[in-house]
C-alpha cells in the first residue's frame, strides 16, 4: 500500500531525482550475503522476559524521533554516554531498572511532566519534550481503551500479521499516522509504525511475539539518515537550491514539498535497490536494504554532507 501511494508522485518530483545508473552500480558491488537483519540485542535492550522486550520495542517507537540538536541530548547508561535512538533505548532500560512501570497503559496515560523528565534526563532536555509527553499519554489512553492497557494484547490483536500490526498502531494511536499530501495525492510513510513492527520481527527472529507474516511487505523507514546515505552514494540528487539549504544545515519545514519529496524518493530508490538485489537473491527484502543503508550511514568524516533537518514527530 505504501509503495502504491508513492508511485504516482515519483514522475513529478521537482527537487529530488533518483539516478538509476549509480543505483545499479551500488547494487552490483553489494553481495547478497552482506545483507542481514539486525538482532537488536545490545545491552540497551531488555532481553527478558520476552514480553518486556516486546513492550520496550513498541514503547521506544512511540517517541523515537527528532534527537538532533546542539548540544545533542545524551544520557548516561551504566557509565556509557548514549545519544539518539540508543539514548532513548537506554533511558527506557534505565527506567525499568529503577522500577518505573513504563509498559503499563495506566502509568503512561497519567504520567506527569516531572516523571517523564526524570526518565528522559540527560545533559540537556530532549527536543520536542512536550510532544513526547503528549504522545505517551495518548498511547496510554489507547492501550487502556482498546487493549486492556497492555502492549502484548496489542501485538496479539494483529494475529501474527505485520501489516495488521502497522494498521493497529496507526488506527488506535494517532501519532503514528504518518502521511502527507503532494499534488492532490495522499502519500503514506508510516515510518515509526513500520519500524516498530520490523524491530519486533527482527528481535524475535520471526518467532514468538515476532512471528509476523507479510514482514517482507514493509518498506524502508523514511527518516533523515537514509536519504543522506543515498545522496552520498549518488542515488539521490538534489536540486542545487535544496542541496545548498541542507548543506547550510538550515531547517527544512515538516510537510514542505522538499521534505515530502526526499522521503518519497528514499522509499522508491530503496525499492529499486531491493528489486535489483532480489533478482539475484529473492529473499532480500526492504528490511535488508534499510539496515545496510543504516550501517553505511554510520560513516563519519569531514566530507560527509549533512542530513536534512526537519523538526517532526514522524522521524
Short mmCIF file of C-alpha atoms in Angstrom, two decimals:
data_model
loop_
_atom_site.label_atom_id
_atom_site.label_comp_id
_atom_site.label_asym_id
_atom_site.label_seq_id
_atom_site.Cartn_x
_atom_site.Cartn_y
_atom_site.Cartn_z
CA UNK A 1 0.00 0.00 0.00
CA UNK A 2 2.78 2.44 0.86
CA UNK A 3 4.52 1.96 -2.48
CA UNK A 4 1.18 2.36 -4.26
CA UNK A 5 0.74 5.81 -2.70
CA UNK A 6 4.25 6.89 -3.65
CA UNK A 7 4.33 5.66 -7.25
CA UNK A 8 2.11 8.45 -8.70
CA UNK A 9 4.34 11.27 -7.42
CA UNK A 10 7.74 9.92 -8.46
CA UNK A 11 7.50 11.10 -12.11
CA UNK A 12 6.65 14.61 -10.90
CA UNK A 13 9.41 15.25 -8.36
CA UNK A 14 10.82 18.78 -8.68
CA UNK A 15 13.54 18.95 -6.05
CA UNK A 16 14.84 15.37 -5.87
CA UNK A 17 15.84 12.90 -8.59
CA UNK A 18 16.68 9.21 -8.49
CA UNK A 19 19.73 8.36 -10.58
CA UNK A 20 19.44 4.72 -11.57
CA UNK A 21 22.95 4.40 -13.01
CA UNK A 22 24.75 4.73 -9.66
CA UNK A 23 21.94 2.75 -8.06
CA UNK A 24 22.74 -0.20 -10.32
CA UNK A 25 26.46 0.26 -9.70
CA UNK A 26 25.96 0.18 -5.93
CA UNK A 27 23.79 -2.93 -6.16
CA UNK A 28 26.35 -4.64 -8.39
CA UNK A 29 29.05 -4.33 -5.76
CA UNK A 30 26.86 -5.46 -2.87
CA UNK A 31 26.98 -9.21 -2.32
CA UNK A 32 23.64 -10.53 -1.04
CA UNK A 33 25.48 -12.28 1.80
CA UNK A 34 26.44 -8.80 3.08
CA UNK A 35 22.77 -8.08 3.68
CA UNK A 36 21.43 -9.20 7.02
CA UNK A 37 18.84 -8.20 9.57
CA UNK A 38 19.68 -6.67 12.96
CA UNK A 39 19.09 -8.73 16.07
CA UNK A 40 18.57 -5.83 18.49
CA UNK A 41 20.39 -7.47 21.38
CA UNK A 42 22.67 -4.67 22.56
CA UNK A 43 22.71 -4.08 26.30
CA UNK A 44 20.28 -1.17 25.94
CA UNK A 45 17.60 -3.75 25.17
CA UNK A 46 15.62 -5.53 27.83
CA UNK A 47 16.02 -9.15 26.76
CA UNK A 48 13.99 -10.98 29.42
CA UNK A 49 11.20 -11.73 29.78
CA UNK A 50 10.14 -11.63 26.12
CA UNK A 51 7.04 -9.63 26.99
CA UNK A 52 9.18 -6.81 28.37
CA UNK A 53 11.44 -6.94 25.34
CA UNK A 54 8.45 -6.60 23.01
CA UNK A 55 6.91 -3.81 25.08
CA UNK A 56 10.19 -1.88 25.10
CA UNK A 57 10.36 -2.03 21.30
CA UNK A 58 6.84 -0.66 20.91
CA UNK A 59 7.19 1.99 23.61
CA UNK A 60 10.53 3.11 22.16
CA UNK A 61 8.98 3.69 18.76
CA UNK A 62 6.18 5.83 20.18
CA UNK A 63 8.76 8.60 20.79
CA UNK A 64 11.61 7.58 18.51
CA UNK A 65 12.10 10.83 16.63
CA UNK A 66 13.95 14.15 16.33
CA UNK A 67 17.02 13.75 18.50
CA UNK A 68 19.28 16.22 16.71
CA UNK A 69 20.39 19.43 18.40
CA UNK A 70 23.42 21.32 19.62
CA UNK A 71 24.44 20.04 22.07
CA UNK A 72 22.91 16.67 21.31
CA UNK A 73 20.74 15.11 24.00
CA UNK A 74 22.83 12.42 25.69
CA UNK A 75 22.15 10.14 28.65
CA UNK A 76 24.40 8.17 30.97
CA UNK A 77 23.70 4.44 30.86
CA UNK A 78 25.87 2.44 33.25
CA UNK A 79 28.66 4.96 32.74
CA UNK A 80 28.29 4.86 28.96
CA UNK A 81 27.19 8.03 27.13
CA UNK A 82 24.38 7.32 24.66
CA UNK A 83 22.59 9.69 22.30
CA UNK A 84 19.92 9.45 19.62
CA UNK A 85 17.88 6.28 19.37
CA UNK A 86 20.35 4.36 21.53
CA UNK A 87 19.98 7.04 24.18
CA UNK A 88 16.21 6.56 24.12
CA UNK A 89 16.51 2.79 24.41
CA UNK A 90 18.95 3.26 27.27
CA UNK A 91 16.59 5.68 29.01
CA UNK A 92 13.78 3.12 28.87
CA UNK A 93 16.02 0.32 30.14
CA UNK A 94 17.23 2.62 32.93
CA UNK A 95 13.65 3.48 33.89
CA UNK A 96 12.77 -0.21 34.17
CA UNK A 97 15.84 -0.82 36.33
CA UNK A 98 14.63 2.00 38.58
CA UNK A 99 11.23 0.34 38.93
CA UNK A 100 9.05 2.59 36.81
CA UNK A 101 6.06 0.68 35.30
CA UNK A 102 6.57 2.29 31.89
CA UNK A 103 4.95 -0.56 29.95
CA UNK A 104 1.57 -0.10 31.63
CA UNK A 105 -1.20 1.82 29.94
CA UNK A 106 -2.39 3.43 33.18
CA UNK A 107 1.08 4.74 34.01
CA UNK A 108 1.55 6.19 30.53
CA UNK A 109 -1.90 7.77 30.47
CA UNK A 110 -1.26 9.56 33.76
CA UNK A 111 2.47 10.27 33.55
CA UNK A 112 3.47 13.71 34.82
CA UNK A 113 5.87 16.05 33.10
CA UNK A 114 8.23 15.66 36.06
CA UNK A 115 8.07 11.89 35.80
CA UNK A 116 8.88 11.89 32.12
CA UNK A 117 11.68 14.43 32.60
CA UNK A 118 13.23 12.07 35.10
CA UNK A 119 13.00 9.12 32.71
CA UNK A 120 14.50 11.12 29.81
CA UNK A 121 17.03 13.01 31.90
CA UNK A 122 20.31 13.78 30.17
CA UNK A 123 22.79 16.57 29.59
CA UNK A 124 20.02 18.77 28.11
CA UNK A 125 16.26 18.47 27.78
CA UNK A 126 15.39 16.26 24.84
CA UNK A 127 13.96 18.13 21.81
CA UNK A 128 10.16 18.15 21.50
CA UNK A 129 9.70 17.11 25.12
CA UNK A 130 6.08 18.28 25.29
CA UNK A 131 5.20 16.35 22.13
CA UNK A 132 6.70 13.19 23.61
CA UNK A 133 4.77 13.70 26.83
CA UNK A 134 1.51 14.14 24.90
CA UNK A 135 2.23 11.01 22.87
CA UNK A 136 2.85 8.82 25.91
CA UNK A 137 -0.42 9.99 27.42
CA UNK A 138 -2.18 9.30 24.10
CA UNK A 139 -0.62 5.84 23.91
CA UNK A 140 -1.64 5.09 27.47
CA UNK A 141 -5.25 6.07 26.76
CA UNK A 142 -5.27 4.00 23.57
CA UNK A 143 -3.89 0.96 25.35
CA UNK A 144 -6.48 1.26 28.13
CA UNK A 145 -9.38 1.77 25.74
CA UNK A 146 -8.58 -0.96 23.22
CA UNK A 147 -6.06 -3.40 24.71
CA UNK A 148 -6.64 -3.52 28.50
CA UNK A 149 -3.60 -1.30 28.98
CA UNK A 150 -1.26 -3.99 27.64
CA UNK A 151 1.23 -3.83 24.75
CA UNK A 152 1.19 -7.63 24.44
CA UNK A 153 -2.56 -7.65 23.83
CA UNK A 154 -1.95 -5.10 21.10
CA UNK A 155 0.64 -7.36 19.46
CA UNK A 156 -1.60 -10.42 19.71
CA UNK A 157 -4.54 -8.48 18.25
CA UNK A 158 -2.59 -8.28 14.99
CA UNK A 159 -2.95 -12.04 14.52
CA UNK A 160 0.72 -12.60 13.62
CA UNK A 161 0.46 -10.21 10.67
CA UNK A 162 2.99 -7.39 10.23
CA UNK A 163 0.72 -5.21 8.13
CA UNK A 164 -2.15 -5.69 10.57
CA UNK A 165 0.09 -4.52 13.42
CA UNK A 166 1.04 -1.41 11.45
CA UNK A 167 -2.65 -0.76 10.86
CA UNK A 168 -3.49 -1.19 14.56
CA UNK A 169 -0.79 1.28 15.56
CA UNK A 170 -1.94 3.88 13.06
CA UNK A 171 -5.64 3.38 13.81
CA UNK A 172 -5.56 3.47 17.60
CA UNK A 173 -2.62 5.82 18.20
CA UNK A 174 -2.94 8.94 16.00
CA UNK A 175 0.69 10.00 16.45
CA UNK A 176 1.70 7.00 14.31
CA UNK A 177 -0.40 8.27 11.38
CA UNK A 178 2.49 9.49 9.24
CA UNK A 179 1.06 10.70 5.92
CA UNK A 180 1.49 13.70 3.62
CA UNK A 181 -0.26 15.35 0.69
CA UNK A 182 1.51 16.17 -2.57
CA UNK A 183 -0.14 17.25 -5.84
CA UNK A 184 -3.54 16.05 -4.61
CA UNK A 185 -2.08 12.64 -3.73
CA UNK A 186 -2.03 11.28 -0.20
CA UNK A 187 1.30 9.63 0.50
CA UNK A 188 1.67 7.07 3.27
CA UNK A 189 5.02 6.76 5.07
CA UNK A 190 4.20 5.18 8.47
CA UNK A 191 7.87 5.32 9.44
CA UNK A 192 7.56 4.66 13.18
CA UNK A 193 4.71 2.16 12.89
CA UNK A 194 6.66 0.16 10.33
CA UNK A 195 9.89 0.35 12.32
CA UNK A 196 8.17 -0.86 15.49
CA UNK A 197 6.79 -3.83 13.57
CA UNK A 198 10.10 -4.60 11.86
CA UNK A 199 12.07 -4.40 15.10
CA UNK A 200 9.65 -6.81 16.74
CA UNK A 201 10.02 -9.24 13.85
CA UNK A 202 13.81 -8.93 13.83
CA UNK A 203 14.38 -9.05 17.59
CA UNK A 204 12.49 -12.33 17.88
CA UNK A 205 13.81 -13.80 14.65
CA UNK A 206 10.31 -14.09 13.24
CA UNK A 207 9.21 -16.36 16.10
CA UNK A 208 7.15 -15.97 19.27
CA UNK A 209 5.94 -12.41 19.70
CA UNK A 210 7.80 -11.56 16.50
CA UNK A 211 6.06 -14.22 14.42
CA UNK A 212 4.69 -11.82 11.81
CA UNK A 213 3.79 -12.84 8.29
CA UNK A 214 3.99 -10.26 5.50
CA UNK A 215 7.01 -8.55 7.07
CA UNK A 216 8.50 -8.63 3.58
CA UNK A 217 5.81 -6.13 2.54
CA UNK A 218 7.22 -3.40 4.79
CA UNK A 219 9.22 -0.61 3.14
CA UNK A 220 12.36 1.11 4.34
CA UNK A 221 11.81 3.72 7.02
CA UNK A 222 11.86 7.23 5.59
CA UNK A 223 13.90 9.29 8.04
CA UNK A 224 16.86 11.66 7.73
CA UNK A 225 19.72 9.11 7.74
CA UNK A 226 18.74 7.02 4.71
CA UNK A 227 18.44 9.92 2.25
CA UNK A 228 21.77 11.25 3.49
CA UNK A 229 23.37 7.92 2.56
CA UNK A 230 21.56 7.65 -0.77
CA UNK A 231 22.75 11.13 -1.65
CA UNK A 232 26.35 10.24 -0.76
CA UNK A 233 26.10 7.17 -2.99
CA UNK A 234 24.88 9.32 -5.87
CA UNK A 235 21.48 7.60 -5.96
CA UNK A 236 19.57 10.68 -4.82
CA UNK A 237 20.33 14.01 -6.46
CA UNK A 238 19.01 17.25 -5.01
CA UNK A 239 18.19 20.44 -6.86
CA UNK A 240 21.06 22.91 -6.21
CA UNK A 241 18.84 25.16 -4.08
CA UNK A 242 17.75 22.24 -1.88
CA UNK A 243 21.30 20.87 -1.67
CA UNK A 244 22.63 24.25 -0.55
CA UNK A 245 19.83 24.60 2.01
CA UNK A 246 20.63 21.22 3.55
CA UNK A 247 24.38 21.74 3.41
CA UNK A 248 23.97 25.00 5.36
CA UNK A 249 22.14 22.94 8.00
CA UNK A 250 19.08 25.15 7.69
CA UNK A 251 15.78 23.68 8.91
CA UNK A 252 13.51 22.12 6.31
CA UNK A 253 9.85 22.56 7.21
CA UNK A 254 7.86 19.44 8.02
CA UNK A 255 5.29 18.90 5.30
CA UNK A 256 7.10 21.08 2.78
CA UNK A 257 7.26 19.81 -0.78
CA UNK A 258 11.01 19.36 -0.49
CA UNK A 259 10.76 17.26 2.67
CA UNK A 260 7.98 15.09 1.25
CA UNK A 261 9.92 14.53 -1.96
CA UNK A 262 13.04 13.47 -0.05
CA UNK A 263 11.07 10.87 1.91
CA UNK A 264 9.14 9.58 -1.11
CA UNK A 265 12.29 9.31 -3.23
CA UNK A 266 14.07 7.49 -0.40
CA UNK A 267 11.43 4.76 -0.25
CA UNK A 268 11.24 4.47 -4.03
CA UNK A 269 15.01 4.31 -4.52
CA UNK A 270 15.28 1.64 -1.85
CA UNK A 271 12.56 -0.36 -3.57
CA UNK A 272 14.51 -0.18 -6.84
CA UNK A 273 17.55 -1.45 -4.95
CA UNK A 274 15.50 -4.28 -3.49
CA UNK A 275 14.25 -5.29 -6.92
CA UNK A 276 17.78 -5.29 -8.33
CA UNK A 277 19.25 -7.34 -5.49
CA UNK A 278 16.25 -9.67 -5.29
CA UNK A 279 16.86 -10.67 -8.90
CA UNK A 280 19.98 -12.43 -7.54
CA UNK A 281 18.71 -13.27 -4.07
CA UNK A 282 14.90 -13.47 -3.84
CA UNK A 283 14.98 -13.49 -0.04
CA UNK A 284 16.15 -9.87 0.08
CA UNK A 285 13.52 -7.51 1.50
CA UNK A 286 13.31 -3.81 2.19
CA UNK A 287 14.35 -4.61 5.77
CA UNK A 288 17.71 -5.84 4.50
CA UNK A 289 18.13 -2.70 2.38
CA UNK A 290 17.21 -0.44 5.28
CA UNK A 291 19.74 -2.00 7.64
CA UNK A 292 22.50 -1.96 5.04
CA UNK A 293 21.88 1.73 4.34
CA UNK A 294 21.74 2.48 8.06
CA UNK A 295 25.10 0.78 8.55
CA UNK A 296 26.53 2.76 5.65
CA UNK A 297 25.24 5.88 7.37
CA UNK A 298 27.46 5.32 10.39
CA UNK A 299 30.44 6.61 8.40
CA UNK A 300 31.88 9.82 9.83
CA UNK A 301 34.20 12.40 8.36
CA UNK A 302 34.54 15.99 7.17
CA UNK A 303 33.44 15.12 3.63
CA UNK A 304 30.10 13.62 4.71
CA UNK A 305 27.31 16.00 3.74
CA UNK A 306 24.70 16.82 6.39
CA UNK A 307 21.29 15.22 6.70
CA UNK A 308 18.19 17.35 6.25
CA UNK A 309 16.96 18.87 9.49
CA UNK A 310 13.21 18.67 10.00
CA UNK A 311 11.57 19.01 13.41
CA UNK A 312 8.79 16.43 13.37
CA UNK A 313 7.32 13.59 15.39
CA UNK A 314 7.44 11.36 12.31
CA UNK A 315 11.19 10.63 12.44
#
